PDB file of C-alpha atoms in Angstrom:
ATOM      1  CA  MET A   1     -29.035 -32.064  -4.284  1.00  0.00           C
ATOM      2  CA  ALA A   2     -29.375 -35.312  -6.458  1.00  0.00           C
ATOM      3  CA  ASP A   3     -26.701 -34.208  -9.157  1.00  0.00           C
ATOM      4  CA  PHE A   4     -24.376 -33.725  -6.026  1.00  0.00           C
ATOM      5  CA  PRO A   5     -21.997 -36.584  -6.504  1.00  0.00           C
ATOM      6  CA  GLY A   6     -21.461 -36.049 -10.227  1.00  0.00           C
ATOM      7  CA  LYS A   7     -20.525 -32.378  -9.458  1.00  0.00           C
ATOM      8  CA  VAL A   8     -17.921 -33.039  -7.169  1.00  0.00           C
ATOM      9  CA  ASN A   9     -13.860 -33.134  -8.518  1.00  0.00           C
ATOM     10  CA  THR A  10     -12.253 -35.634  -6.330  1.00  0.00           C
ATOM     11  CA  GLU A  11      -9.009 -35.751  -8.039  1.00  0.00           C
ATOM     12  CA  THR A  12      -6.087 -35.297  -6.262  1.00  0.00           C
ATOM     13  CA  SER A  13      -2.675 -34.324  -6.829  1.00  0.00           C
ATOM     14  CA  THR A  14       0.762 -34.998  -5.578  1.00  0.00           C
ATOM     15  CA  PRO A  15       3.474 -32.043  -5.070  1.00  0.00           C
ATOM     16  CA  SER A  16       5.671 -33.554  -7.915  1.00  0.00           C
ATOM     17  CA  SER A  17       2.753 -32.807 -10.254  1.00  0.00           C
ATOM     18  CA  HIS A  18       3.225 -28.852  -9.372  1.00  0.00           C
ATOM     19  CA  GLY A  19       7.103 -28.439  -9.965  1.00  0.00           C
ATOM     20  CA  ALA A  20      10.011 -30.343  -8.111  1.00  0.00           C
ATOM     21  CA  GLY A  21      10.249 -28.531  -4.425  1.00  0.00           C
ATOM     22  CA  GLY A  22       7.481 -25.750  -5.490  1.00  0.00           C
ATOM     23  CA  GLY A  23       9.726 -24.124  -7.434  1.00  0.00           C
ATOM     24  CA  SER A  24       9.373 -20.406  -7.722  1.00  0.00           C
ATOM     25  CA  VAL A  25       9.448 -18.112 -11.025  1.00  0.00           C
ATOM     26  CA  LEU A  26      11.125 -15.430  -9.223  1.00  0.00           C
ATOM     27  CA  GLY A  27      14.353 -17.357  -7.934  1.00  0.00           C
ATOM     28  CA  PHE A  28      15.482 -20.525  -5.816  1.00  0.00           C
ATOM     29  CA  ALA A  29      12.742 -22.174  -3.940  1.00  0.00           C
ATOM     30  CA  SER A  30      12.539 -25.101  -1.721  1.00  0.00           C
ATOM     31  CA  ARG A  31      10.925 -27.019   0.730  1.00  0.00           C
ATOM     32  CA  TYR A  32      12.344 -24.881   3.328  1.00  0.00           C
ATOM     33  CA  VAL A  33      13.401 -21.268   1.922  1.00  0.00           C
ATOM     34  CA  SER A  34      12.982 -19.397  -0.991  1.00  0.00           C
ATOM     35  CA  MET A  35      14.805 -16.268  -2.015  1.00  0.00           C
ATOM     36  CA  ASP A  36      12.488 -13.439  -2.678  1.00  0.00           C
ATOM     37  CA  MET A  37      13.872 -11.338  -5.765  1.00  0.00           C
ATOM     38  CA  LEU A  38      11.267  -8.731  -5.077  1.00  0.00           C
ATOM     39  CA  PHE A  39      12.502  -8.214  -1.460  1.00  0.00           C
ATOM     40  CA  ILE A  40      15.655  -6.697  -3.265  1.00  0.00           C
ATOM     41  CA  ARG A  41      13.765  -4.228  -5.164  1.00  0.00           C
ATOM     42  CA  THR A  42      12.095  -2.801  -2.183  1.00  0.00           C
ATOM     43  CA  ILE A  43      13.017   0.258  -0.192  1.00  0.00           C
ATOM     44  CA  PRO A  44      13.619  -1.360   3.149  1.00  0.00           C
ATOM     45  CA  ALA A  45      15.711  -4.048   1.410  1.00  0.00           C
ATOM     46  CA  ILE A  46      17.961  -0.949  -0.454  1.00  0.00           C
ATOM     47  CA  LEU A  47      18.158   0.401   2.809  1.00  0.00           C
ATOM     48  CA  MET A  48      19.491  -2.727   4.334  1.00  0.00           C
ATOM     49  CA  LEU A  49      21.866  -3.152   1.829  1.00  0.00           C
ATOM     50  CA  VAL A  50      23.151   0.483   2.330  1.00  0.00           C
ATOM     51  CA  GLU A  51      23.519  -0.053   6.247  1.00  0.00           C
ATOM     52  CA  ILE A  52      25.710  -3.171   5.567  1.00  0.00           C
ATOM     53  CA  VAL A  53      27.999  -1.245   3.109  1.00  0.00           C
ATOM     54  CA  LEU A  54      28.145   1.868   5.402  1.00  0.00           C
ATOM     55  CA  GLY A  55      28.610  -0.225   8.660  1.00  0.00           C
ATOM     56  CA  LEU A  56      31.452  -1.904   7.040  1.00  0.00           C
ATOM     57  CA  LEU A  57      33.143   1.104   6.020  1.00  0.00           C
ATOM     58  CA  VAL A  58      32.643   2.746   9.785  1.00  0.00           C
ATOM     59  CA  TRP A  59      34.438  -0.331  11.416  1.00  0.00           C
ATOM     60  CA  ALA A  60      37.320  -0.828   8.612  1.00  0.00           C
ATOM     61  CA  LEU A  61      38.130   2.684   8.678  1.00  0.00           C
ATOM     62  CA  ILE A  62      38.129   2.441  12.467  1.00  0.00           C
ATOM     63  CA  SER A  63      40.183  -0.789  12.998  1.00  0.00           C
ATOM     64  CA  SER A  64      42.496   0.377  10.255  1.00  0.00           C
ATOM     65  CA  THR A  65      44.069   2.632  13.349  1.00  0.00           C
ATOM     66  CA  GLN A  66      45.196   2.694  16.614  1.00  0.00           C
ATOM     67  CA  LEU A  67      41.780   2.904  18.316  1.00  0.00           C
ATOM     68  CA  THR A  68      43.028   1.172  21.698  1.00  0.00           C
ATOM     69  CA  LEU A  69      44.680   4.945  22.444  1.00  0.00           C
ATOM     70  CA  ILE A  70      40.852   6.473  23.043  1.00  0.00           C
ATOM     71  CA  SER A  71      38.219   4.237  24.898  1.00  0.00           C
ATOM     72  CA  ALA A  72      35.504   5.896  22.612  1.00  0.00           C
ATOM     73  CA  TYR A  73      36.473   3.991  19.744  1.00  0.00           C
ATOM     74  CA  GLY A  74      35.889   0.718  21.613  1.00  0.00           C
ATOM     75  CA  TRP A  75      32.382   1.849  21.985  1.00  0.00           C
ATOM     76  CA  VAL A  76      32.363   2.487  18.193  1.00  0.00           C
ATOM     77  CA  MET A  77      33.789  -0.798  17.246  1.00  0.00           C
ATOM     78  CA  PHE A  78      31.183  -2.462  19.270  1.00  0.00           C
ATOM     79  CA  VAL A  79      28.341  -0.598  18.071  1.00  0.00           C
ATOM     80  CA  SER A  80      29.349  -1.096  14.269  1.00  0.00           C
ATOM     81  CA  VAL A  81      30.237  -4.468  14.194  1.00  0.00           C
ATOM     82  CA  ILE A  82      27.148  -5.718  16.517  1.00  0.00           C
ATOM     83  CA  LEU A  83      24.977  -4.133  13.925  1.00  0.00           C
ATOM     84  CA  TRP A  84      26.876  -5.119  10.919  1.00  0.00           C
ATOM     85  CA  ILE A  85      26.256  -8.578  11.641  1.00  0.00           C
ATOM     86  CA  LEU A  86      22.838  -8.101  13.002  1.00  0.00           C
ATOM     87  CA  THR A  87      21.878  -6.368   9.829  1.00  0.00           C
ATOM     88  CA  ILE A  88      23.350  -9.270   7.725  1.00  0.00           C
ATOM     89  CA  VAL A  89      21.134 -11.795   9.825  1.00  0.00           C
ATOM     90  CA  LEU A  90      17.942  -9.782   9.384  1.00  0.00           C
ATOM     91  CA  PHE A  91      18.485  -9.094   5.739  1.00  0.00           C
ATOM     92  CA  TRP A  92      19.347 -13.134   5.143  1.00  0.00           C
ATOM     93  CA  ILE A  93      16.447 -13.790   6.846  1.00  0.00           C
ATOM     94  CA  LEU A  94      14.194 -11.697   5.141  1.00  0.00           C
ATOM     95  CA  PHE A  95      15.612 -12.575   1.648  1.00  0.00           C
ATOM     96  CA  LEU A  96      15.261 -16.299   1.921  1.00  0.00           C
ATOM     97  CA  GLY A  97      11.698 -15.706   3.169  1.00  0.00           C
ATOM     98  CA  LEU A  98      12.744 -17.571   6.854  1.00  0.00           C
ATOM     99  CA  GLN A  99      10.293 -15.206   8.182  1.00  0.00           C
ATOM    100  CA  TYR A 100       7.387 -17.142   6.628  1.00  0.00           C
ATOM    101  CA  LYS A 101       8.741 -20.725   8.128  1.00  0.00           C
ATOM    102  CA  LEU A 102       8.899 -18.252  11.787  1.00  0.00           C
ATOM    103  CA  ASN A 103       5.486 -17.006  11.602  1.00  0.00           C
ATOM    104  CA  LEU A 104       5.110 -16.892  15.350  1.00  0.00           C
ATOM    105  CA  VAL A 105       7.112 -13.759  15.520  1.00  0.00           C
ATOM    106  CA  PRO A 106       6.003 -10.469  14.907  1.00  0.00           C
ATOM    107  CA  TRP A 107       8.397  -9.316  12.101  1.00  0.00           C
ATOM    108  CA  GLN A 108       7.277  -5.849  11.413  1.00  0.00           C
ATOM    109  CA  LEU A 109       7.388  -4.981  15.130  1.00  0.00           C
ATOM    110  CA  VAL A 110      10.855  -6.953  15.588  1.00  0.00           C
ATOM    111  CA  VAL A 111      12.452  -4.842  12.418  1.00  0.00           C
ATOM    112  CA  LEU A 112      10.673  -1.636  13.626  1.00  0.00           C
ATOM    113  CA  VAL A 113      12.328  -2.022  17.218  1.00  0.00           C
ATOM    114  CA  PHE A 114      15.948  -3.158  15.590  1.00  0.00           C
ATOM    115  CA  ASN A 115      16.249  -0.346  13.345  1.00  0.00           C
ATOM    116  CA  GLY A 116      15.051   2.096  16.068  1.00  0.00           C
ATOM    117  CA  VAL A 117      17.411   0.554  18.514  1.00  0.00           C
ATOM    118  CA  ALA A 118      20.237   0.600  15.933  1.00  0.00           C
ATOM    119  CA  ALA A 119      19.608   4.067  14.792  1.00  0.00           C
ATOM    120  CA  VAL A 120      19.948   5.505  18.681  1.00  0.00           C
ATOM    121  CA  LEU A 121      23.275   3.234  18.911  1.00  0.00           C
ATOM    122  CA  TYR A 122      24.821   4.776  15.829  1.00  0.00           C
ATOM    123  CA  LEU A 123      24.013   8.051  17.130  1.00  0.00           C
ATOM    124  CA  THR A 124      25.643   7.688  20.277  1.00  0.00           C
ATOM    125  CA  ALA A 125      28.770   6.074  18.401  1.00  0.00           C
ATOM    126  CA  PHE A 126      29.059   8.896  15.691  1.00  0.00           C
ATOM    127  CA  ILE A 127      28.973  11.657  18.813  1.00  0.00           C
ATOM    128  CA  ALA A 128      31.646   9.392  20.656  1.00  0.00           C
ATOM    129  CA  ASN A 129      33.961   8.921  17.109  1.00  0.00           C
ATOM    130  CA  ALA A 130      33.181  12.678  16.017  1.00  0.00           C
ATOM    131  CA  ALA A 131      34.412  14.182  19.471  1.00  0.00           C
ATOM    132  CA  SER A 132      37.142  11.882  19.701  1.00  0.00           C
ATOM    133  CA  VAL A 133      38.607  12.602  16.406  1.00  0.00           C
ATOM    134  CA  THR A 134      40.592  15.925  17.180  1.00  0.00           C
ATOM    135  CA  PRO A 135      43.366  14.323  19.084  1.00  0.00           C
ATOM    136  CA  TYR A 136      44.313  12.613  16.111  1.00  0.00           C
ATOM    137  CA  SER A 137      44.530  15.892  14.096  1.00  0.00           C
ATOM    138  CA  GLY A 138      48.087  15.814  11.929  1.00  0.00           C
ATOM    139  CA  THR A 139      48.587  11.953  12.409  1.00  0.00           C
ATOM    140  CA  THR A 140      47.824   9.556   9.661  1.00  0.00           C
ATOM    141  CA  ASP A 141      44.876   8.324  11.359  1.00  0.00           C
ATOM    142  CA  TYR A 142      43.218  11.789  11.146  1.00  0.00           C
ATOM    143  CA  SER A 143      41.742  11.080   7.823  1.00  0.00           C
ATOM    144  CA  ARG A 144      40.434   7.492   8.826  1.00  0.00           C
ATOM    145  CA  LEU A 145      38.836   8.484  11.747  1.00  0.00           C
ATOM    146  CA  ALA A 146      37.197  11.552  10.242  1.00  0.00           C
ATOM    147  CA  ALA A 147      35.802   9.319   7.329  1.00  0.00           C
ATOM    148  CA  ALA A 148      34.523   6.917   9.932  1.00  0.00           C
ATOM    149  CA  ALA A 149      32.551   9.558  11.609  1.00  0.00           C
ATOM    150  CA  PHE A 150      31.048  10.909   8.243  1.00  0.00           C
ATOM    151  CA  PHE A 151      29.998   7.487   7.339  1.00  0.00           C
ATOM    152  CA  GLY A 152      28.904   7.106  10.924  1.00  0.00           C
ATOM    153  CA  ILE A 153      26.404   9.584  10.614  1.00  0.00           C
ATOM    154  CA  LEU A 154      25.283   8.297   7.209  1.00  0.00           C
ATOM    155  CA  VAL A 155      24.425   5.163   8.615  1.00  0.00           C
ATOM    156  CA  THR A 156      22.726   6.853  11.509  1.00  0.00           C
ATOM    157  CA  LEU A 157      20.606   8.424   8.713  1.00  0.00           C
ATOM    158  CA  THR A 158      19.959   5.277   6.928  1.00  0.00           C
ATOM    159  CA  TYR A 159      18.712   3.297  10.052  1.00  0.00           C
ATOM    160  CA  ALA A 160      16.443   6.393  10.802  1.00  0.00           C
ATOM    161  CA  ALA A 161      15.277   6.076   7.226  1.00  0.00           C
ATOM    162  CA  SER A 162      14.494   2.398   7.968  1.00  0.00           C
ATOM    163  CA  THR A 163      12.652   3.002  11.333  1.00  0.00           C
ATOM    164  CA  PHE A 164      10.565   5.327   9.390  1.00  0.00           C
ATOM    165  CA  PHE A 165       9.763   2.981   6.345  1.00  0.00           C
ATOM    166  CA  ALA A 166       9.284  -0.096   9.130  1.00  0.00           C
ATOM    167  CA  TYR A 167       7.014   2.185  11.122  1.00  0.00           C
ATOM    168  CA  MET A 168       4.732   2.981   8.015  1.00  0.00           C
ATOM    169  CA  ALA A 169       4.769  -0.944   7.525  1.00  0.00           C
ATOM    170  CA  TRP A 170       3.740  -1.496  11.062  1.00  0.00           C
ATOM    171  CA  LYS A 171       0.734   1.189  11.337  1.00  0.00           C
ATOM    172  CA  GLU A 172      -0.544   0.143   7.768  1.00  0.00           C
ATOM    173  CA  ASP A 173      -0.863  -3.310   9.458  1.00  0.00           C
ATOM    174  CA  GLY A 174      -2.939  -1.664  12.470  1.00  0.00           C
ATOM    175  CA  GLY A 175      -0.125  -1.550  14.554  1.00  0.00           C
ATOM    176  CA  ASN A 176      -0.940  -4.600  16.212  1.00  0.00           C
ATOM    177  CA  ALA A 177       1.797  -7.210  16.374  1.00  0.00           C
ATOM    178  CA  ALA A 178      -0.757 -10.027  16.509  1.00  0.00           C
ATOM    179  CA  ASN A 179      -2.453  -8.764  13.302  1.00  0.00           C
ATOM    180  CA  SER A 180       0.380 -10.311  10.737  1.00  0.00           C
ATOM    181  CA  THR A 181       3.624 -11.265  11.649  1.00  0.00           C
ATOM    182  CA  ILE A 182       5.026 -11.160   8.045  1.00  0.00           C
ATOM    183  CA  PRO A 183       6.549  -8.415   6.745  1.00  0.00           C
ATOM    184  CA  GLU A 184       5.486  -7.161   3.100  1.00  0.00           C
TER     185      GLU A 184
END
């Protein structure tokens, strides 16, 4: 105990001595957000990007037709546009690392519930779309609506796969929202 004061390092540092803004080797970083370039290489991120592209195809194909003739296409448009926007928002939250700033939110559970609900909603939209294609056979809209139904089932399966991976991440975390609120 006699040499205690001599062995203690009392040197302090300032944030600027470690790089401006806490820079990151893997991408842009600032005091508020940082791009997680490793996130893009994960299976959940790739699935989200596929969901965004397929969702865009579904609503773009439906909107290029006379969708007002059959009310089921209103539901398909609602589901595809709302989930497309929400998926983009969720992707940016995870990509920019905003989940680290909003650490009171149980993110793994949020992602799990979002993907599960999206898969069910897209399944209902696919069924409505596929059941409503037949009256258009022989018209110019038929191929667009059939393609939208095809992409609708693909995006449904993609959301189901995202639900599986989100469930695995949630279970790996102990299945408790209070354990960790930040997705890996």
